[in-house]
PDB file of C-alpha atoms in Angstrom:
ATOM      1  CA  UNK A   1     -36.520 -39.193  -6.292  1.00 58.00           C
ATOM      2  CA  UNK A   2     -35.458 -36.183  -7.502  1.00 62.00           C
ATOM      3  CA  UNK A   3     -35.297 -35.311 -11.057  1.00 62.00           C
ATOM      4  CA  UNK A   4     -32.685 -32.912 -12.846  1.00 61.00           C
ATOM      5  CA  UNK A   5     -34.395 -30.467 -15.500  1.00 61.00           C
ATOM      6  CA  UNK A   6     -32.018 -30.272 -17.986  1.00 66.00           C
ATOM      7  CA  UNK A   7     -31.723 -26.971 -20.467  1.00 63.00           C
ATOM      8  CA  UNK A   8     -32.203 -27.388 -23.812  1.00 69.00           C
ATOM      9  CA  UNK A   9     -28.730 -26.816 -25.611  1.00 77.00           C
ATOM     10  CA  UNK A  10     -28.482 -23.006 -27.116  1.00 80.00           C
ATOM     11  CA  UNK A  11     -30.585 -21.922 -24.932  1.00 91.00           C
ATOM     12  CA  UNK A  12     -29.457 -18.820 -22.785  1.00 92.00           C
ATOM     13  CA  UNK A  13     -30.668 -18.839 -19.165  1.00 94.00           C
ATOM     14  CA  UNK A  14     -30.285 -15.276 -17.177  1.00 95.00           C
ATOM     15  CA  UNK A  15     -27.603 -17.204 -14.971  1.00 96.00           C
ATOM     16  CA  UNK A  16     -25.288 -17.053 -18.308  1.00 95.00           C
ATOM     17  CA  UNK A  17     -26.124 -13.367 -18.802  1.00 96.00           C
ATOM     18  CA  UNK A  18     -25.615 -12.915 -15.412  1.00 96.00           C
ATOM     19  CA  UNK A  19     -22.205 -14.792 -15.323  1.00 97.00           C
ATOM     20  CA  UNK A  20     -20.966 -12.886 -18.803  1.00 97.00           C
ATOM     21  CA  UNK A  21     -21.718  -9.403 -17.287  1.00 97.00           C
ATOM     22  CA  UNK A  22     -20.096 -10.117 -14.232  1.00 98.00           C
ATOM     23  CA  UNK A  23     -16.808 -11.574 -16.208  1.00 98.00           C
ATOM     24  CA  UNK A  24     -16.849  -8.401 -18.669  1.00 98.00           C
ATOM     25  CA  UNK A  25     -17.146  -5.788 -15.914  1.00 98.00           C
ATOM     26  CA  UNK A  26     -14.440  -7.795 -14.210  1.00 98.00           C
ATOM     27  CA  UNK A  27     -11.929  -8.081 -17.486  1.00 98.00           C
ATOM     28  CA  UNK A  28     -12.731  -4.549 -18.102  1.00 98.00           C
ATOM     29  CA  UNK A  29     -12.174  -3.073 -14.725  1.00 98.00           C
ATOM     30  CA  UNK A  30      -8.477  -5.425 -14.160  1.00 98.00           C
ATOM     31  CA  UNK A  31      -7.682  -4.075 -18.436  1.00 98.00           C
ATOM     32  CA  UNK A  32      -8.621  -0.379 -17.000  1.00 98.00           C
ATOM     33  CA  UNK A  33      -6.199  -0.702 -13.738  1.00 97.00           C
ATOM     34  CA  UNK A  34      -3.616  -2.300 -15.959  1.00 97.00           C
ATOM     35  CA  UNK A  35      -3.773   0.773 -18.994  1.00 98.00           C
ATOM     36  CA  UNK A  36      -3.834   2.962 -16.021  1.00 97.00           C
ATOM     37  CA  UNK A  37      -0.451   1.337 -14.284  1.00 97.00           C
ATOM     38  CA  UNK A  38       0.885   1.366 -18.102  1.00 97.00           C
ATOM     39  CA  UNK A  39       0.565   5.070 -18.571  1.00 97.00           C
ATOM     40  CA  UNK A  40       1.595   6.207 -14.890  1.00 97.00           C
ATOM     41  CA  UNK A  41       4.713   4.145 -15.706  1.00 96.00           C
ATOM     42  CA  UNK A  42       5.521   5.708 -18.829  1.00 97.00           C
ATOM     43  CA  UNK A  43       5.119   8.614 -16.975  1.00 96.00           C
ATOM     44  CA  UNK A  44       7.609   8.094 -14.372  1.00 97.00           C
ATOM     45  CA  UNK A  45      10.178   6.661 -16.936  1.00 96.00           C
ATOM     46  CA  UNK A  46      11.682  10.278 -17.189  1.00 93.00           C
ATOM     47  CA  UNK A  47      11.906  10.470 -12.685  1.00 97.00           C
ATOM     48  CA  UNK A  48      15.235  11.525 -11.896  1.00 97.00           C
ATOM     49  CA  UNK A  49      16.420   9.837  -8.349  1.00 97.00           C
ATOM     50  CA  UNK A  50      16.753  12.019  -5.483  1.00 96.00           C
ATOM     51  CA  UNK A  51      18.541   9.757  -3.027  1.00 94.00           C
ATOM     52  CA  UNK A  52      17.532   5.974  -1.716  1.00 95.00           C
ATOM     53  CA  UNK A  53      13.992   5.611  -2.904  1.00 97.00           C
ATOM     54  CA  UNK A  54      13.200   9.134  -3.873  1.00 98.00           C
ATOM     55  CA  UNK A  55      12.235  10.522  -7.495  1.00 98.00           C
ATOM     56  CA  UNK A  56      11.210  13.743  -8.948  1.00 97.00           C
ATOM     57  CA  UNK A  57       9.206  13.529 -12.283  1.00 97.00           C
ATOM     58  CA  UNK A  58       8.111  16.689 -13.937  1.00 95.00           C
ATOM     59  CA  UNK A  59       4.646  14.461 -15.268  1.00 95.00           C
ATOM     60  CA  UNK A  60       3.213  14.133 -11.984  1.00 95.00           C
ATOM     61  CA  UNK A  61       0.725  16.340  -9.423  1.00 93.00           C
ATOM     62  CA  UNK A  62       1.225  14.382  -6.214  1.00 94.00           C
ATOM     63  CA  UNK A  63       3.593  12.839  -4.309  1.00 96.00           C
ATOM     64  CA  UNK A  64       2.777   8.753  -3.907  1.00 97.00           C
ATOM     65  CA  UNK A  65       4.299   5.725  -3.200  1.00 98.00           C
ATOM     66  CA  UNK A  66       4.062   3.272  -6.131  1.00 97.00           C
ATOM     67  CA  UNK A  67       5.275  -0.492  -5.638  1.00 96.00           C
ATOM     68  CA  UNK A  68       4.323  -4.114  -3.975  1.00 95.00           C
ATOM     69  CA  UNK A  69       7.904  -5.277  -3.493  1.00 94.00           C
ATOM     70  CA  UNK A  70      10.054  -2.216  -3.686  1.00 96.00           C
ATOM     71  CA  UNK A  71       8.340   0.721  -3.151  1.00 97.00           C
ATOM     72  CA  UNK A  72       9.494   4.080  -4.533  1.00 98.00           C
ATOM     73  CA  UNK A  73       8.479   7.413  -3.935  1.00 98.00           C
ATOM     74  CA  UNK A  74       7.558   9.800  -6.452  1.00 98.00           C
ATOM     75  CA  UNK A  75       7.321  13.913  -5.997  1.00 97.00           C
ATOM     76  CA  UNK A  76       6.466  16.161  -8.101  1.00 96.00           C
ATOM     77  CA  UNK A  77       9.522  18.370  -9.440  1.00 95.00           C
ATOM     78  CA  UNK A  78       7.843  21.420  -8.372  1.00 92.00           C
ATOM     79  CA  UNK A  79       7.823  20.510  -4.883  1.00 94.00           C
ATOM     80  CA  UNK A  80       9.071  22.981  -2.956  1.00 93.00           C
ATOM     81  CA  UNK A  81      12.669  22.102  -0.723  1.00 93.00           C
ATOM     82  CA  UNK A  82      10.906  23.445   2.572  1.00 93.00           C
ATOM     83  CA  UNK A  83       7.964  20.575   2.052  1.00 94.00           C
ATOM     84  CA  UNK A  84       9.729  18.004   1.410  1.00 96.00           C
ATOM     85  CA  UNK A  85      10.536  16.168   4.573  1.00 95.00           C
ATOM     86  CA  UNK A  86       6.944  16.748   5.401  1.00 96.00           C
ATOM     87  CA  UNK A  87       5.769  14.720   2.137  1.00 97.00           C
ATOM     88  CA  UNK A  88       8.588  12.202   2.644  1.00 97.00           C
ATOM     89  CA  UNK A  89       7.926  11.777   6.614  1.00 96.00           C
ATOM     90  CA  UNK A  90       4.167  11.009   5.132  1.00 97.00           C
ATOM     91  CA  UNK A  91       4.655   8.621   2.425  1.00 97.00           C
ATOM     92  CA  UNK A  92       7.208   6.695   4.504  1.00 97.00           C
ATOM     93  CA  UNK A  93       4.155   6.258   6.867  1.00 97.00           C
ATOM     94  CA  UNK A  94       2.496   4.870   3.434  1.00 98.00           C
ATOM     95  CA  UNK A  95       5.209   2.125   3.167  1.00 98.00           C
ATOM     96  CA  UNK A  96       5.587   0.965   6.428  1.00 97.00           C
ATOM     97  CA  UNK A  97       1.895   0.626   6.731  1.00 97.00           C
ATOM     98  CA  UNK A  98       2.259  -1.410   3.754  1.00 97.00           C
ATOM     99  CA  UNK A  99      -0.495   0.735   2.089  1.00 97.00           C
ATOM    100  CA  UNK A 100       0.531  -0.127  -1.343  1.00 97.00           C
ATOM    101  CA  UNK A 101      -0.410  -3.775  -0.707  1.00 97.00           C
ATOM    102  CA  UNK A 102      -3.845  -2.779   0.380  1.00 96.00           C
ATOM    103  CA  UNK A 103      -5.058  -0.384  -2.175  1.00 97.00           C
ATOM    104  CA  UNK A 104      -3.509  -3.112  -4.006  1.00 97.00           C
ATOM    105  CA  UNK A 105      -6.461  -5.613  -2.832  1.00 97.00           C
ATOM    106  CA  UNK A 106      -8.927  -3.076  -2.473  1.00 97.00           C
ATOM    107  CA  UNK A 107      -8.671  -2.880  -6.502  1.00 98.00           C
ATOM    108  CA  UNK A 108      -8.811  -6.412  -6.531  1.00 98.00           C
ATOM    109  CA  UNK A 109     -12.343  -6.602  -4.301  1.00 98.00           C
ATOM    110  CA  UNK A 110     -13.375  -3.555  -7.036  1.00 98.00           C
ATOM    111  CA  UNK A 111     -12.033  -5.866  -9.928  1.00 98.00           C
ATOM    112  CA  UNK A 112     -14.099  -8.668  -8.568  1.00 98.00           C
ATOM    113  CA  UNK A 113     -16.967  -7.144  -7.043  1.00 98.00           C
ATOM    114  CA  UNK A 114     -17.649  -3.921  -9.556  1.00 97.00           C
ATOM    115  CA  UNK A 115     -21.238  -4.243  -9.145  1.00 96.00           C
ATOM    116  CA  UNK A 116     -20.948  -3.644  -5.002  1.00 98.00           C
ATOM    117  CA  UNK A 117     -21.314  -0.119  -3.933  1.00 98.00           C
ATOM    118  CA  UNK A 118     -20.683  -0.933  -0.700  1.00 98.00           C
ATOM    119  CA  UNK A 119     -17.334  -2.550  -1.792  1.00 98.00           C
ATOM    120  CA  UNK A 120     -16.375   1.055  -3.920  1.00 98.00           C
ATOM    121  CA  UNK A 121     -17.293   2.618   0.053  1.00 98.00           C
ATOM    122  CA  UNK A 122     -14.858   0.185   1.089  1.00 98.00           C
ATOM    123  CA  UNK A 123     -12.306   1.344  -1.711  1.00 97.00           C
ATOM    124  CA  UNK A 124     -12.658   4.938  -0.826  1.00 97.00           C
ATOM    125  CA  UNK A 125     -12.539   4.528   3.032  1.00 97.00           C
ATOM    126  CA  UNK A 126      -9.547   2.548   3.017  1.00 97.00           C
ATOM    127  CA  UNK A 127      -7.703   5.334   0.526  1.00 96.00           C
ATOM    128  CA  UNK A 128      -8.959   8.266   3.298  1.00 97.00           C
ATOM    129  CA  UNK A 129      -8.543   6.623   5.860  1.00 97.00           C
ATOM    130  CA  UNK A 130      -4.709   5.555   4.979  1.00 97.00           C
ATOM    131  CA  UNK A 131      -4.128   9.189   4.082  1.00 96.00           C
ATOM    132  CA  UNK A 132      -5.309  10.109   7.491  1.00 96.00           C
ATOM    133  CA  UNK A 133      -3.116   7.724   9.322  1.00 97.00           C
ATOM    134  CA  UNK A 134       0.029   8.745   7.720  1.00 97.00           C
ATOM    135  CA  UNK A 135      -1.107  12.324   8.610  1.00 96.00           C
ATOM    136  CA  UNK A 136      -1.489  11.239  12.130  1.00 97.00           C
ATOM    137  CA  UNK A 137       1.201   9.249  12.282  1.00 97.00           C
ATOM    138  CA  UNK A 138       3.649  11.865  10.615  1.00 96.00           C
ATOM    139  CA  UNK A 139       1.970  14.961  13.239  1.00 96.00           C
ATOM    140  CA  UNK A 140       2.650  12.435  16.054  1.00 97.00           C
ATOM    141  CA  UNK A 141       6.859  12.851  15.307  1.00 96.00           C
ATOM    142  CA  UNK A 142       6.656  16.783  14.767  1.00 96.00           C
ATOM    143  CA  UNK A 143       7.717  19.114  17.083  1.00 96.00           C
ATOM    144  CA  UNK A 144       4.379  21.396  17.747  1.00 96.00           C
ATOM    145  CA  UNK A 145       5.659  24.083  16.485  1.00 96.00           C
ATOM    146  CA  UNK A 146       5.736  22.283  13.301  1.00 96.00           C
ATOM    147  CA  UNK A 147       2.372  21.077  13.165  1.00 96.00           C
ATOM    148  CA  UNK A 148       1.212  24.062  11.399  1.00 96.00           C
ATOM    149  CA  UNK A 149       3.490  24.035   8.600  1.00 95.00           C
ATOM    150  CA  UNK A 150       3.003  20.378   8.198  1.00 96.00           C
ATOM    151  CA  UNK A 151      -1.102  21.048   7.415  1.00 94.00           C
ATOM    152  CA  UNK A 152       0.148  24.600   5.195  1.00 94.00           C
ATOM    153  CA  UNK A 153       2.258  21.410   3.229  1.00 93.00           C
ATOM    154  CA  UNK A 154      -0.952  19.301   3.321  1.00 90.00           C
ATOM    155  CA  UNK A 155      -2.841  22.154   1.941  1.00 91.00           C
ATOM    156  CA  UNK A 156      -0.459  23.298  -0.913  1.00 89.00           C
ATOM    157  CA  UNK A 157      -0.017  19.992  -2.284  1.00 87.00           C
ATOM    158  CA  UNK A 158      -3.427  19.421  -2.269  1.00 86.00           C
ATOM    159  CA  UNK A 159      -3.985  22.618  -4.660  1.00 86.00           C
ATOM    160  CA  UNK A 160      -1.347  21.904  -6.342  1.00 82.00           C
ATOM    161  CA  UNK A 161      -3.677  18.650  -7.073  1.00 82.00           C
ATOM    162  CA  UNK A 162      -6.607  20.449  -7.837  1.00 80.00           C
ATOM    163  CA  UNK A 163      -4.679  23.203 -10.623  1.00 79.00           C
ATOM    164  CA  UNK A 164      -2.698  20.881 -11.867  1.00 72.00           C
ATOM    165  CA  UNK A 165      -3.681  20.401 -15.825  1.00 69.00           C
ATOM    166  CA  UNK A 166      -4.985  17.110 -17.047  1.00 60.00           C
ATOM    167  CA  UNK A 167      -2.609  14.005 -17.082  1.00 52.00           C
ATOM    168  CA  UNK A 168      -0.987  13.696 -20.679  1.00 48.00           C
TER     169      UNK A 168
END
C-alpha cells in the first residue's frame, strides 16, 4: 500500500519557490506589457487621422499596426508623402495576416513561459519573420521598377528607427 508523506505545515518545499518565481516573473512580465500598452497609448492620444484607419502622431519612430479587433495604423508625422503607400501597402500586409493577434500570443507564451529561451527565439522569429512576409508580400504587388524604392523606404524608416531619440 502506498503511503502519502505529508509536509509538515510552514514548511517551504523548492516546489513553492519554484511555483512563486514562476508566478512573479509571470505577473511582472503581463504588468510590464500592460505599462508598456499604457504609455504607447498615451502616446498616440495626440494621432491625427489621415483617412480610414490611418494616423500620424508626432511621438512615434515607426510605422505599426496596433489593435486585436480594429486595427489602426500609426506613421510617424515625419514620414515622407513619397513613402507612404509603401509603408501602408506593408502594414496592410500586417493586418490581413492578422499579425497583431500573433505577436499578441507570442507575448502571452513570453508572459507564461519567461524562463524559456527557446520560447523568446520563438518571440523574435515570429516578429522577423512577419516583417519579412509583409515585405514579400508588398514586393510581390510592385511594379519592378518600384522594387528599389520600396527597399530605399525600408531603409529610411529603419534609420529613422535607429536616430530617433528615446521614447518620452
Amino acid at each position: 500500500e502506498h503511503q502519502k508523506t505529508e509536509q509538515p505545515k510552514g514548511k517551504v518545499t523548492p516546489m513553492d519557490i519554484a511555483a512563486w518565481v514562476w508566478l512573479l516573473g509571470t505577473v511582472g512580465m503581463g504588468g510590464f506589457g500592460l505599462a508598456q500598452y499604457a504609455l504607447l497609448r498615451r502616446r498616440l492620444a495626440e494621432a491625427v487621422p489621415l483617412g480610414g484607419n490611418v494616423y500620424l502622431c508626432d511621438r512615434i519612430a515607426s510605422p505599426f499596426v496596433m489593435g486585436l479587433f480594429r486595427p489602426n495604423i500609426y506613421l510617424p508625422s515625419e514620414t515622407p508623402e513619397e513613402e507612404r503607400s509603401f509603408i501602408l501597402a506593408h502594414e496592410r500586409y500586417h493586418i490581413r495576416r492578422v499579425d497583431p493577434v500573433w505577436k499578441a500570443l507570442a507575448y502571452l507564451a513570453l508572459c507564461i513561459h519567461w524562463f524559456n529561451p527557446l520560447v523568446w527565439l520563438m518571440a523574435g522569429a515570429i516578429e522577423r519573420d512577419t516583417e519579412l512576409a509583409c515585405d514579400e508580400a508588398s514586393l510581390a504587388q510592385l511594379p519592378r521598377t518600384e522594387h528599389a524604392a520600396y527597399g530605399r523606404t525600408i531603409l529610411a524608416a529603419a534609420q529613422r528607427v535607429k536616430n530617433a531619440p528615446a521614447a518620452s
